[in-house]
CSV table of C-alpha atoms and ligand atoms in Angstrom, one decimal:
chain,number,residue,atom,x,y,z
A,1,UNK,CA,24.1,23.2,-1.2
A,2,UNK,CA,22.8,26.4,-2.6
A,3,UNK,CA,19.6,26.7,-5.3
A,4,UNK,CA,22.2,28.3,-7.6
A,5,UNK,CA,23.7,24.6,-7.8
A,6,UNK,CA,20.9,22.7,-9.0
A,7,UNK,CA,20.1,22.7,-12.7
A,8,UNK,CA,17.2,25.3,-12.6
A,9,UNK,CA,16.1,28.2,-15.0
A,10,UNK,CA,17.6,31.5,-13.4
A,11,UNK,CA,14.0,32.9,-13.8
A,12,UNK,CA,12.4,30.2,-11.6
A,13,UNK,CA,15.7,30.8,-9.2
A,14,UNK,CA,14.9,34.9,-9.1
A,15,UNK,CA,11.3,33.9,-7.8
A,16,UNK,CA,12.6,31.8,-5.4
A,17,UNK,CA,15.3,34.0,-4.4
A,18,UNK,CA,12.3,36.7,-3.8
A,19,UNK,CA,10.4,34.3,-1.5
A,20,UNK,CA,13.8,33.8,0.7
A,21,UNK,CA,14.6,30.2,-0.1
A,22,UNK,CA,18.1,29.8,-0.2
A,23,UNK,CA,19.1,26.4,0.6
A,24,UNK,CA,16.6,24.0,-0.6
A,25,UNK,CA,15.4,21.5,2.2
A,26,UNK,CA,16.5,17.8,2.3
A,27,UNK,CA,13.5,16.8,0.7
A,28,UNK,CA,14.1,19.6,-2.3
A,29,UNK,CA,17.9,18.6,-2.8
A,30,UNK,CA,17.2,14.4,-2.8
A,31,UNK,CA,14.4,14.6,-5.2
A,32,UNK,CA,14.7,17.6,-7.5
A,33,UNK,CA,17.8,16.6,-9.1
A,34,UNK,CA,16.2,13.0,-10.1
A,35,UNK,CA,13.1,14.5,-10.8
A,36,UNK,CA,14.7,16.6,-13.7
A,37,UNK,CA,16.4,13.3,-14.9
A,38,UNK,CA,12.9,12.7,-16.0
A,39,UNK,CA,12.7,9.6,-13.5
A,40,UNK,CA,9.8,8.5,-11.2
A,41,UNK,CA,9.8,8.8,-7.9
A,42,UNK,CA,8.2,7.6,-4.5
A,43,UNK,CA,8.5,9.7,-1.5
A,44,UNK,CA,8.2,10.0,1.6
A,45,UNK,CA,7.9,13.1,3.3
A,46,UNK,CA,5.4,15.1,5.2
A,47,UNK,CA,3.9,18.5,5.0
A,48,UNK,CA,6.4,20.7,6.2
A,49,UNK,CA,9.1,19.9,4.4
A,50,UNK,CA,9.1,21.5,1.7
A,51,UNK,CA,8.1,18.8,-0.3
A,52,UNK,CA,5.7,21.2,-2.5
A,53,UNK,CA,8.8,23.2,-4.5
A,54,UNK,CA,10.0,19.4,-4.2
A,55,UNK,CA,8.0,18.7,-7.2
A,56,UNK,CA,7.0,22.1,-8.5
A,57,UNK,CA,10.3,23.8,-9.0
A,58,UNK,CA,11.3,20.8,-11.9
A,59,UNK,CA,8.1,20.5,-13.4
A,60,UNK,CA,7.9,24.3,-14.2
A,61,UNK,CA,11.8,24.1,-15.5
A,62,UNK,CA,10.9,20.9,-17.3
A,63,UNK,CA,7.7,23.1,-18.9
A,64,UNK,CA,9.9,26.6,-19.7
A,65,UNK,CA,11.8,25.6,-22.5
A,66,UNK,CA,8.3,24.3,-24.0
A,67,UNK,CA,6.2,27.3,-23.2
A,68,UNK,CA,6.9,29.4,-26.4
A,69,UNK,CA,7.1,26.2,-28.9
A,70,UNK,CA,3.9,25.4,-27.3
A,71,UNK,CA,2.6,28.4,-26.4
A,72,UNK,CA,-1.0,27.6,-28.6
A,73,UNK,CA,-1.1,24.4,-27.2
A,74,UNK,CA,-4.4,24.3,-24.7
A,75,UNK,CA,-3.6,21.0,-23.4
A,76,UNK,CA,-2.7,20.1,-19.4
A,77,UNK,CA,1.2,19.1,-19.5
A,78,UNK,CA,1.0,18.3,-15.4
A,79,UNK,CA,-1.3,17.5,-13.5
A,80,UNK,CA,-0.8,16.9,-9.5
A,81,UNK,CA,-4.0,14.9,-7.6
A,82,UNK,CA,-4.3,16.4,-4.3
A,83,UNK,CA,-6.8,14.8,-1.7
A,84,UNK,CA,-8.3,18.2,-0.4
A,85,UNK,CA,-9.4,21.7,-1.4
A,86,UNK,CA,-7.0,23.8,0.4
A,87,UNK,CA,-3.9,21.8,-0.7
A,88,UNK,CA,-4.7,22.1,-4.3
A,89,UNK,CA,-5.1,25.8,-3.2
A,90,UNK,CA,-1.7,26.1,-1.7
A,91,UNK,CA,-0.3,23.8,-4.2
A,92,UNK,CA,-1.2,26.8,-7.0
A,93,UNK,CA,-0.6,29.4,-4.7
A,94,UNK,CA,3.1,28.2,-4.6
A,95,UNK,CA,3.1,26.9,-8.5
A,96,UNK,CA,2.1,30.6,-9.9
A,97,UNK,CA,4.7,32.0,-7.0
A,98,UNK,CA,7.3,29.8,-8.7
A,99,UNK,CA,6.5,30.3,-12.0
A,100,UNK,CA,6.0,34.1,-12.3
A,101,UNK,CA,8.2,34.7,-14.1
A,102,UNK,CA,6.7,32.4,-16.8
A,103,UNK,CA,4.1,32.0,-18.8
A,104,UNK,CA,2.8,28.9,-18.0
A,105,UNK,CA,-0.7,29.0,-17.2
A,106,UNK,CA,-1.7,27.1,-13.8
A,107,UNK,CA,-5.3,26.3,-12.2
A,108,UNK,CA,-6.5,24.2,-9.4
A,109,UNK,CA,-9.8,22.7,-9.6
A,110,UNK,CA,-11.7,21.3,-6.5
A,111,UNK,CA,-15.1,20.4,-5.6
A,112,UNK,CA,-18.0,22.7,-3.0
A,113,UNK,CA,-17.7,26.1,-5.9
A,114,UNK,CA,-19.3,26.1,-9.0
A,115,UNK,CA,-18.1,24.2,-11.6
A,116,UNK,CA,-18.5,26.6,-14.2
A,117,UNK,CA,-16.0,29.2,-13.9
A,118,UNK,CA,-13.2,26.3,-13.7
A,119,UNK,CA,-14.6,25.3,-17.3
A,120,UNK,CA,-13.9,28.6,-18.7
A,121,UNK,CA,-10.4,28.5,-17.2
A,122,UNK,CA,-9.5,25.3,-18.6
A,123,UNK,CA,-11.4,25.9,-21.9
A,124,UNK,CA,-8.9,29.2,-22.3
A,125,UNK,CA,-6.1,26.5,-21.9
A,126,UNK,CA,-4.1,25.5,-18.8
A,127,UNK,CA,-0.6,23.8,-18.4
A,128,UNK,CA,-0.7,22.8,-14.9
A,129,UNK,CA,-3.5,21.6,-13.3
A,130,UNK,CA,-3.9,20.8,-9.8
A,131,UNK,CA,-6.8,19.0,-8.7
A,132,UNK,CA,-8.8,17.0,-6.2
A,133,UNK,CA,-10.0,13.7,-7.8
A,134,UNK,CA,-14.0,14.2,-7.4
A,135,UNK,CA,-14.0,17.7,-9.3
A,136,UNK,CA,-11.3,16.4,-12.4
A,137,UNK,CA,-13.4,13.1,-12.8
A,138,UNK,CA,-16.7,15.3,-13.3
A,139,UNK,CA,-14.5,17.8,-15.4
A,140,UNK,CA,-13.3,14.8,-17.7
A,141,UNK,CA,-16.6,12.9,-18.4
A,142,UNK,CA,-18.5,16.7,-19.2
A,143,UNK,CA,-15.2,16.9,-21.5
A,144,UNK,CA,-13.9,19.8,-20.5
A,145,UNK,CA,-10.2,17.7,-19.4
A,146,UNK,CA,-7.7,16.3,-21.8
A,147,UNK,CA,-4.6,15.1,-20.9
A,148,UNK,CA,-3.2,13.5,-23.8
A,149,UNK,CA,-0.4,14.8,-23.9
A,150,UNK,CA,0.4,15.4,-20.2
A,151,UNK,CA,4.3,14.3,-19.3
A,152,UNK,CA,3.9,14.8,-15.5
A,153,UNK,CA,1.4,13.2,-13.4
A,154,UNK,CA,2.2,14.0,-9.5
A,155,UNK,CA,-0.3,12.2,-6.4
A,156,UNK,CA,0.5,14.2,-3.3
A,157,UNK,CA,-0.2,12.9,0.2
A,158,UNK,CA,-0.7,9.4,-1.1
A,159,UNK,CA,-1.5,8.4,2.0
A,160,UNK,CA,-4.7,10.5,3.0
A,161,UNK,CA,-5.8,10.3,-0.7
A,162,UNK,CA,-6.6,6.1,0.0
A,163,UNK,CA,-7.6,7.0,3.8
A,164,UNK,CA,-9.8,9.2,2.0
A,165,UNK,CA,-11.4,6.3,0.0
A,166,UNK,CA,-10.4,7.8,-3.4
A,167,UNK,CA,-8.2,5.0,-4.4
A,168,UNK,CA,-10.6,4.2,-7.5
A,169,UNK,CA,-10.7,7.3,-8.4
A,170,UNK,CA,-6.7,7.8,-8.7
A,171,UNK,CA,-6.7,4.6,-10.5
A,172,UNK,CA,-9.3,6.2,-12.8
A,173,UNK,CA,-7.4,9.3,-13.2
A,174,UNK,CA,-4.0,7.5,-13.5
A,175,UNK,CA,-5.6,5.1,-16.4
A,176,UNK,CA,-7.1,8.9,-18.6
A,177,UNK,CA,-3.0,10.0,-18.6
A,178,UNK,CA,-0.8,8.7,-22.1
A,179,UNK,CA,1.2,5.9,-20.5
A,180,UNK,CA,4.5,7.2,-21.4
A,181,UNK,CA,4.7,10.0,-18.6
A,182,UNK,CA,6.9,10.9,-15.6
A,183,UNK,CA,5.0,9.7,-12.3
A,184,UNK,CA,6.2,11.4,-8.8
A,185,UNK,CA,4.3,10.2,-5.9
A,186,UNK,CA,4.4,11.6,-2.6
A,187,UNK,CA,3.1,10.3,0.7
A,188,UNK,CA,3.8,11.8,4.5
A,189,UNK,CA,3.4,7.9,5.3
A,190,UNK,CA,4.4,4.8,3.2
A,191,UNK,CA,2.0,2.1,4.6
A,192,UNK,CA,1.2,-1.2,2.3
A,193,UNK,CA,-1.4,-0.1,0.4
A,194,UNK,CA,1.0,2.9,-0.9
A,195,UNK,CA,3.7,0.5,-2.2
A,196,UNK,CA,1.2,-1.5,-3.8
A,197,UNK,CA,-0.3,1.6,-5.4
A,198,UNK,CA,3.0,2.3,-6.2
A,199,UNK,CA,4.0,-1.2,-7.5
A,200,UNK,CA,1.4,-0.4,-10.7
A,201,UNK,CA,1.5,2.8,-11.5
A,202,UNK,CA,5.4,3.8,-11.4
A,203,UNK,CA,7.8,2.8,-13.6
A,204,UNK,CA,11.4,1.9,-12.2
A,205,UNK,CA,10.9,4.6,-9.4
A,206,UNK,CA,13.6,5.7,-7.4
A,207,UNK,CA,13.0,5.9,-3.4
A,208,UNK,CA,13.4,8.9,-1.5
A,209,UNK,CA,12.7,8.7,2.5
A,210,UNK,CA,13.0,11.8,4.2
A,211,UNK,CA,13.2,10.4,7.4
A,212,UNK,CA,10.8,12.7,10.0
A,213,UNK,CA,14.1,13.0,12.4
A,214,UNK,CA,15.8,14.7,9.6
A,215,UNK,CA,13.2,17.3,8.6
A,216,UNK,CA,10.7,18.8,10.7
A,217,UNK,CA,9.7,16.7,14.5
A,218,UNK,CA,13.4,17.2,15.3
A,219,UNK,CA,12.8,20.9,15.3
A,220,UNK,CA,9.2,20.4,17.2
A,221,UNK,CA,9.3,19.9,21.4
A,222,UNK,CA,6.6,17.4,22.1
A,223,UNK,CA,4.5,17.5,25.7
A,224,UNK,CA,2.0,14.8,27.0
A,225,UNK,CA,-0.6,15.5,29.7
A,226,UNK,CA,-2.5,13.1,31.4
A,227,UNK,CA,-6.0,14.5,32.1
A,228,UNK,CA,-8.9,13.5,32.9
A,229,UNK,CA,-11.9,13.5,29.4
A,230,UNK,CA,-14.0,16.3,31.6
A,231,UNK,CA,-11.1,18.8,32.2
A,232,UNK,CA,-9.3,18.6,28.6
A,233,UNK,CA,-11.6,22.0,28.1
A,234,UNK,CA,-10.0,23.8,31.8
A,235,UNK,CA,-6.4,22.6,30.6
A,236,UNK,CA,-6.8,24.0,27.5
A,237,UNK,CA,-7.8,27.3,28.9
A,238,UNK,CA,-5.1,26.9,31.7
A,239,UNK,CA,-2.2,26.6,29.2
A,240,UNK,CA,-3.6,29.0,27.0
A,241,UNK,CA,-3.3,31.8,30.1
A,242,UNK,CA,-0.1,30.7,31.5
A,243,UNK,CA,1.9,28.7,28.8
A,244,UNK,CA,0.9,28.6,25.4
A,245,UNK,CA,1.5,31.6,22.9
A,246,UNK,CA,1.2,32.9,19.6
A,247,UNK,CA,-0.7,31.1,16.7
A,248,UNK,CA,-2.0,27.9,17.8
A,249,UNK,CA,-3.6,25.5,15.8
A,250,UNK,CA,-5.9,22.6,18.0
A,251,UNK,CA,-6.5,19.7,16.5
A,252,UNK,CA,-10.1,17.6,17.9
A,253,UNK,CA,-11.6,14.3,16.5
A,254,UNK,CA,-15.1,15.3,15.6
A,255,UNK,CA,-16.8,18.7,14.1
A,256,UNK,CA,-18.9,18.8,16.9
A,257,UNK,CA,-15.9,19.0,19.5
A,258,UNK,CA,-14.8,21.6,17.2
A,259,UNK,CA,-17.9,23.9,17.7
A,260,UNK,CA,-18.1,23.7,21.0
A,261,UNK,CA,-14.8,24.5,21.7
A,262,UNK,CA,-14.9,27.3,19.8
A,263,UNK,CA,-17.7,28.7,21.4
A,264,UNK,CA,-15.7,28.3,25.0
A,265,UNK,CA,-13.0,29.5,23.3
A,266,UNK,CA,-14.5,32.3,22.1
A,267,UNK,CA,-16.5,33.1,25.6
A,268,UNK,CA,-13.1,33.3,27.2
A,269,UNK,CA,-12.1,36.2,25.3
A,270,UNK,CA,-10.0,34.1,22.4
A,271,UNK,CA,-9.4,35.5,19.3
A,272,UNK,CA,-10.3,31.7,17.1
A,273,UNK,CA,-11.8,30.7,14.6
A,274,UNK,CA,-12.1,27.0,13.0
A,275,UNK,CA,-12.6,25.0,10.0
A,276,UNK,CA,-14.6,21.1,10.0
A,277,UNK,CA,-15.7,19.1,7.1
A,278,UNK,CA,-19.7,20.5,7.6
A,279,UNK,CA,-18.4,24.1,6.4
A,280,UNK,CA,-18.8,25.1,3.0
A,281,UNK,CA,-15.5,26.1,1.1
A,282,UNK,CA,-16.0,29.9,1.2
A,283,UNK,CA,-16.2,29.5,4.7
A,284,UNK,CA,-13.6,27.3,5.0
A,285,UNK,CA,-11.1,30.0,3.2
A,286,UNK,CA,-12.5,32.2,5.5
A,287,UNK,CA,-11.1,30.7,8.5
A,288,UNK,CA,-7.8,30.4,7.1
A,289,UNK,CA,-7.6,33.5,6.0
A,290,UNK,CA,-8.4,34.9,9.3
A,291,UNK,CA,-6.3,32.7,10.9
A,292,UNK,CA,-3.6,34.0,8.2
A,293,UNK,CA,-3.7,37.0,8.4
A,294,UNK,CA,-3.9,37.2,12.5
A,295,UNK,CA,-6.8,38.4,12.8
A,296,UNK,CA,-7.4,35.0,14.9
A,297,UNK,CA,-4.4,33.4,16.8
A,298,UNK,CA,-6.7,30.1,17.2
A,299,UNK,CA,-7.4,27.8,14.5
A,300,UNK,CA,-9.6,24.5,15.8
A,301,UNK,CA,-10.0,22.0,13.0
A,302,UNK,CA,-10.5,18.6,12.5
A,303,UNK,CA,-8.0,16.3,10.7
A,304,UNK,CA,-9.3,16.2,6.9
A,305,UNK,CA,-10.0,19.7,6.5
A,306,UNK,CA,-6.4,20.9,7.9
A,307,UNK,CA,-4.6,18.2,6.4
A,308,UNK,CA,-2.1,19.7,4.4
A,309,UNK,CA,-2.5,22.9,5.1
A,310,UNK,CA,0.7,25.1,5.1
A,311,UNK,CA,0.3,27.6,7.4
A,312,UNK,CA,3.6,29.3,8.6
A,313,UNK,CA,4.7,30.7,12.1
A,314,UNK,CA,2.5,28.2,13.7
A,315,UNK,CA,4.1,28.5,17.1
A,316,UNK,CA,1.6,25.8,18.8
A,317,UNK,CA,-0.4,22.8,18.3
A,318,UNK,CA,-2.6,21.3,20.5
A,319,UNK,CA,-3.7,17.4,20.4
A,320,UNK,CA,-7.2,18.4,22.6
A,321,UNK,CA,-8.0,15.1,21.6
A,322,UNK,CA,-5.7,11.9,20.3
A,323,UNK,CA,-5.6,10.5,16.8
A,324,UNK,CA,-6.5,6.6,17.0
A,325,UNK,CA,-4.1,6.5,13.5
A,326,UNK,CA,-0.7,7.2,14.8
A,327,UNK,CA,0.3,8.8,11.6
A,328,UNK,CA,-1.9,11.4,12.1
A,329,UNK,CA,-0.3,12.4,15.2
A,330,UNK,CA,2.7,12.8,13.1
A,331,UNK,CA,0.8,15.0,10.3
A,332,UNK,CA,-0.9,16.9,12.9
A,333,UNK,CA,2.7,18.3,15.0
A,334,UNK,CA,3.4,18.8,11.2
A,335,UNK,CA,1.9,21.4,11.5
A,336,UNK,CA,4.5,23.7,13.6
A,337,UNK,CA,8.0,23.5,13.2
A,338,UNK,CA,7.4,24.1,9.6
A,339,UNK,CA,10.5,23.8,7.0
A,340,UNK,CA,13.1,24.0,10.2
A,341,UNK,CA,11.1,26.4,12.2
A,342,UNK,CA,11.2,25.3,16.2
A,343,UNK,CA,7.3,24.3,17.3
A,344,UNK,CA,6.1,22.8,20.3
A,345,UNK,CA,3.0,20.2,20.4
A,346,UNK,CA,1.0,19.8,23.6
A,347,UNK,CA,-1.3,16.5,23.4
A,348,UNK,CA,-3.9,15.8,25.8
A,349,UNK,CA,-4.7,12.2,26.8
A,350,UNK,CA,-7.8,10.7,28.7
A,351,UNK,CA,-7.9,7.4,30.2
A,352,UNK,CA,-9.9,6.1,27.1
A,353,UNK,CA,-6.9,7.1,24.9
A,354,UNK,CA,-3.7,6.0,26.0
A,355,UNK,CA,-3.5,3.2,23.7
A,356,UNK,CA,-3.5,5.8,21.4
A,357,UNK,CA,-0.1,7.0,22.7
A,358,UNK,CA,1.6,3.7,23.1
A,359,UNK,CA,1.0,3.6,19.4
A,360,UNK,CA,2.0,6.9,18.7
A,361,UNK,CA,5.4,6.2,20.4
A,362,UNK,CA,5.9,3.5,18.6
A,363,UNK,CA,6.3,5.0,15.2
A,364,UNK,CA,8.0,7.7,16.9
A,365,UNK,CA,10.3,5.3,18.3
A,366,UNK,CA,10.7,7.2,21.2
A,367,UNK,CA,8.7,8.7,24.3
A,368,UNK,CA,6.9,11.6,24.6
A,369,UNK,CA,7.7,14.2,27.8
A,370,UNK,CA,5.3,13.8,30.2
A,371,UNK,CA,4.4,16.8,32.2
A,372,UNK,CA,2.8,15.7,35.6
A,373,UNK,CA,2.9,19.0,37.6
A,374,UNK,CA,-0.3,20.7,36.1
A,375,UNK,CA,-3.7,21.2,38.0
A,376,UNK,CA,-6.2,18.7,36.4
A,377,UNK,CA,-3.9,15.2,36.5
A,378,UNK,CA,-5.4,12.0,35.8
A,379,UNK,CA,-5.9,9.7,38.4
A,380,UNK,CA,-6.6,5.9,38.1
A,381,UNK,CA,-10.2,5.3,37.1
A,382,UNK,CA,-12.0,3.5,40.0
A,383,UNK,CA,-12.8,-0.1,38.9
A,384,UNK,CA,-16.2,-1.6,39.8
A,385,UNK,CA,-16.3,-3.0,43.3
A,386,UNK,CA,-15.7,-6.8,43.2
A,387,UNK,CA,-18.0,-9.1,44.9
A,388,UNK,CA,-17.4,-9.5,48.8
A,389,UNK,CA,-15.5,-12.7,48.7
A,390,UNK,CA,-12.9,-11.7,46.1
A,391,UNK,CA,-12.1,-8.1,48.3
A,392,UNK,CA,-11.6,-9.7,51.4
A,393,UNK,CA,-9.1,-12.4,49.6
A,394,UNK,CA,-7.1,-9.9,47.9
A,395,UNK,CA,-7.8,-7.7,51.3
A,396,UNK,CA,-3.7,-8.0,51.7
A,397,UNK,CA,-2.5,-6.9,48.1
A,398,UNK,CA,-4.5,-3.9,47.6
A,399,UNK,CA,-2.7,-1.8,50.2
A,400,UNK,CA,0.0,-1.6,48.5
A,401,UNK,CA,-1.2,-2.0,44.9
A,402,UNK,CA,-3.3,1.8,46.0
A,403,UNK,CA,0.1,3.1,47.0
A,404,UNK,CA,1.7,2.4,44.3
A,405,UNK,CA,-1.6,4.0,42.3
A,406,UNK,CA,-0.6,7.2,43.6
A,407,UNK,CA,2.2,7.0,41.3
A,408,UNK,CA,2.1,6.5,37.1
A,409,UNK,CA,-0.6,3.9,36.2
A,410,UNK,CA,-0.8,4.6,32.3
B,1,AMP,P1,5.6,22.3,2.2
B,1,AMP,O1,6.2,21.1,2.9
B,1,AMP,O2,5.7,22.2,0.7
B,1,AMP,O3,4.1,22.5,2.6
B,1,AMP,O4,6.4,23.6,2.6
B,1,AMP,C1,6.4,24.0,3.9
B,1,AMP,C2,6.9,25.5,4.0
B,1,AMP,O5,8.3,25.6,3.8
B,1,AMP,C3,6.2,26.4,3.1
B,1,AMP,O6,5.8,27.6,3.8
B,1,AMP,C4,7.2,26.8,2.0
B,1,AMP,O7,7.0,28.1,1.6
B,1,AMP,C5,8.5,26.7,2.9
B,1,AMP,N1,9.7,26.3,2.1
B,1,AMP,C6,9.8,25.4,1.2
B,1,AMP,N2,11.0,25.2,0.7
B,1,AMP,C7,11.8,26.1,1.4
B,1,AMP,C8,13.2,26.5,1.4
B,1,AMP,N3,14.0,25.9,0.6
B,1,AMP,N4,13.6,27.5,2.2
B,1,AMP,C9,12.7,28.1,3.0
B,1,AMP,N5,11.4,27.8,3.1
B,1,AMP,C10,10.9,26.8,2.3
């Protein structure tokens, strides 16, 4: 299938001829052609997929035949609820790529900048607004949001939105739109709490799974190391001299992990830079831009604030340390391989983690590589001695048990 054969304005199909889409990705052909049947829809699909011009592409050819008719009109037609800052960011980024050759007029608003130049904006009129759901419910109860006459309503990455806690606040938003509207709900992940979400607030939807075999972890080789907690940092430094090249992304648990990796990082002669939840926006689009633009190859982050985040040519991510919610795993190797790019994900694993990766391989329903000739291996931890009696009974056993310790424990 070619762009040319879906239903699409030949102005929104000159844009994105010009940004080298060609074919549109599994994600693009399943939905958009239901999507412009003015049906609701529930998918699943994660960053990476293209799952962005998944929804944008209709709504702006659903909004150009209405632009001149309603050109005065200073009301929001769509509005799409993104969980963080820089995926309402990208999410603009890509509507105003796909729409320049419109006049439709598109903001994002998000909280951690000043809320008074986004009031001007959407006080001059705005047709699609994208927006995280702190900043629009301020926006709506100083009265500066009106979406009576919205048509679209779009939740992306469902799934993070309600791990975020923001669940009252989408119902909130959901309950401000007219309730005759198109709803298209998108979710990397489609645990319960998304289909019962789901259950009240689309109408008749029709189910798209974009299963992550057929998108983007088929295209992304995956490596497991088994190290021990104090030598993650001298791995990481080892495969970043002997293995690991280009832009690389490295994924750790807390903000303060983040820093001090940096800083080693950064002593070693790296070119990195990083982005955590304790950073303020500006900085925050600082680091991406950096990391953007090259002028670092290293990007260390934590979960939330990269979430989402499409960043291309990612040849690398590193799991420094494991997600305890297998799905993030999934988001986080998302991250390379990017709309059928090839990737690779290296992941790190402690003793204190490896239920982490049973898990893990169990939504991936299948194993990870291990690589077990590297210098810092991890060896089985050394139990507390027991009490005399017990030793000398199980005297006999151990022998062998300790041989066979040389081997694979985990
Ligand atoms: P997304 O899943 O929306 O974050 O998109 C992932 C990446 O794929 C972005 O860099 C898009 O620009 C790119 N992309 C989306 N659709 C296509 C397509 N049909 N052909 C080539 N690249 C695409």
């Amino acid at each position: 299938m070619q762009f040319s054969d879906l239903p699409l304005h030949n102005s929104i199909l000159k844009a994105i001829n010009e940004e080298r889409y060609h074919t549109p990705t599994l994600v693009q052909e399943k939905a958009i052609p239901v999507i412009l049947d003015n049906k609701d829809v529930i998918v699943s699909a994660q960053t990476g997929t293209g799952k962005t011009a998944a929804f944008a592409l209709p709504i702006l050819h659903q909004l150009f035949d209405k632009q001149d008719a309603e050109k005065r009109s200073k009301k929001i037609k769509a509005l799409v609820v993104s969980p963080t800052r820089e995926l309402a960011i990208q999410i603009e980024e890509n509507f105003k790529k796909y729409g320049k050759y419109s006049n439709l007029r598109t903001t994002a608003v998000y909280g951690g900048v000043s809320i008074e130049p986004q009031k001007d904006i959407l006080a001059k009129g705005v047709d699609i607004l994208i927006a995280t759901p702190g900043r629009l419910i301020d926006l709506h109860i100083q009265g500066h949001i009106d979406l009576t006459v919205l048509t679209t309503f779009v939740l992306d990455e469902a799934d993070l939105m309600l791990d975020m806690g923001f669940i009252n606040d989408v119902r909130k938003i959901e309950a401000l739109c007219p309730r005759k509207k198109q709803t298209l709900l998108f979710s990397a992940t489609m645990p319960e709490k998304i289909t019962v979400l789901a259950s009240s607030i689309l109408n008749k939807p029709e189910k798209i799974e974009i299963d992550a075999d057929d998108s983007v972890s088929k295209s992304i080789g995956q490596l497991l190391y088994y190290v021990p907690k104090k030598n993650k940092t001298d791995l990481c430094l080892h495969l970043l001299r002997n293995t690991i090249n280009g832009r690389i992304i490295i994924f750790r648990r807390t903000k303060f992990g983040v820093d001090k990796l940096e800083q080693t990082l950064s002593k070693n002669g790296y070119k990195v830079t990083s982005i955590h939840g304790d950073k303020s926006q500006s900085l925050r689009n600082e680091a991406i831009a950096t990391f953007k633009s090259n002028k670092a190859t290293i990007l260390i982050a934590t979960d939330v604030a990269a979430r989402g985040i499409d960043i291309t040519k990612v040849d690398a991510v590193i799991n420094f340390d494991l997600p305890n919610i297998p799905e993030t795993y999934v988001h986080r190797i998302g991250r390379t391989g990017r709309a059928g790019k090839s990737g690779i994900a290296f992941s790190f694993c402690s003793a204190d983690e490896t239920s982490y990766i049973k898990l893990i391989q169990e939504i991936l329903q299948r194993k990870i590589q291990i690589i077990e000739d590297h210098p810092f291996p991890l060896t089985k931890p050394k139990h507390k001695k027991q009490p005399n009696t017990i030793s000398k009974h199980k005297k006999g056993r151990k022998s062998t048990a300790s041989k066979k310790n040389k081997k694979r424990w985990y």
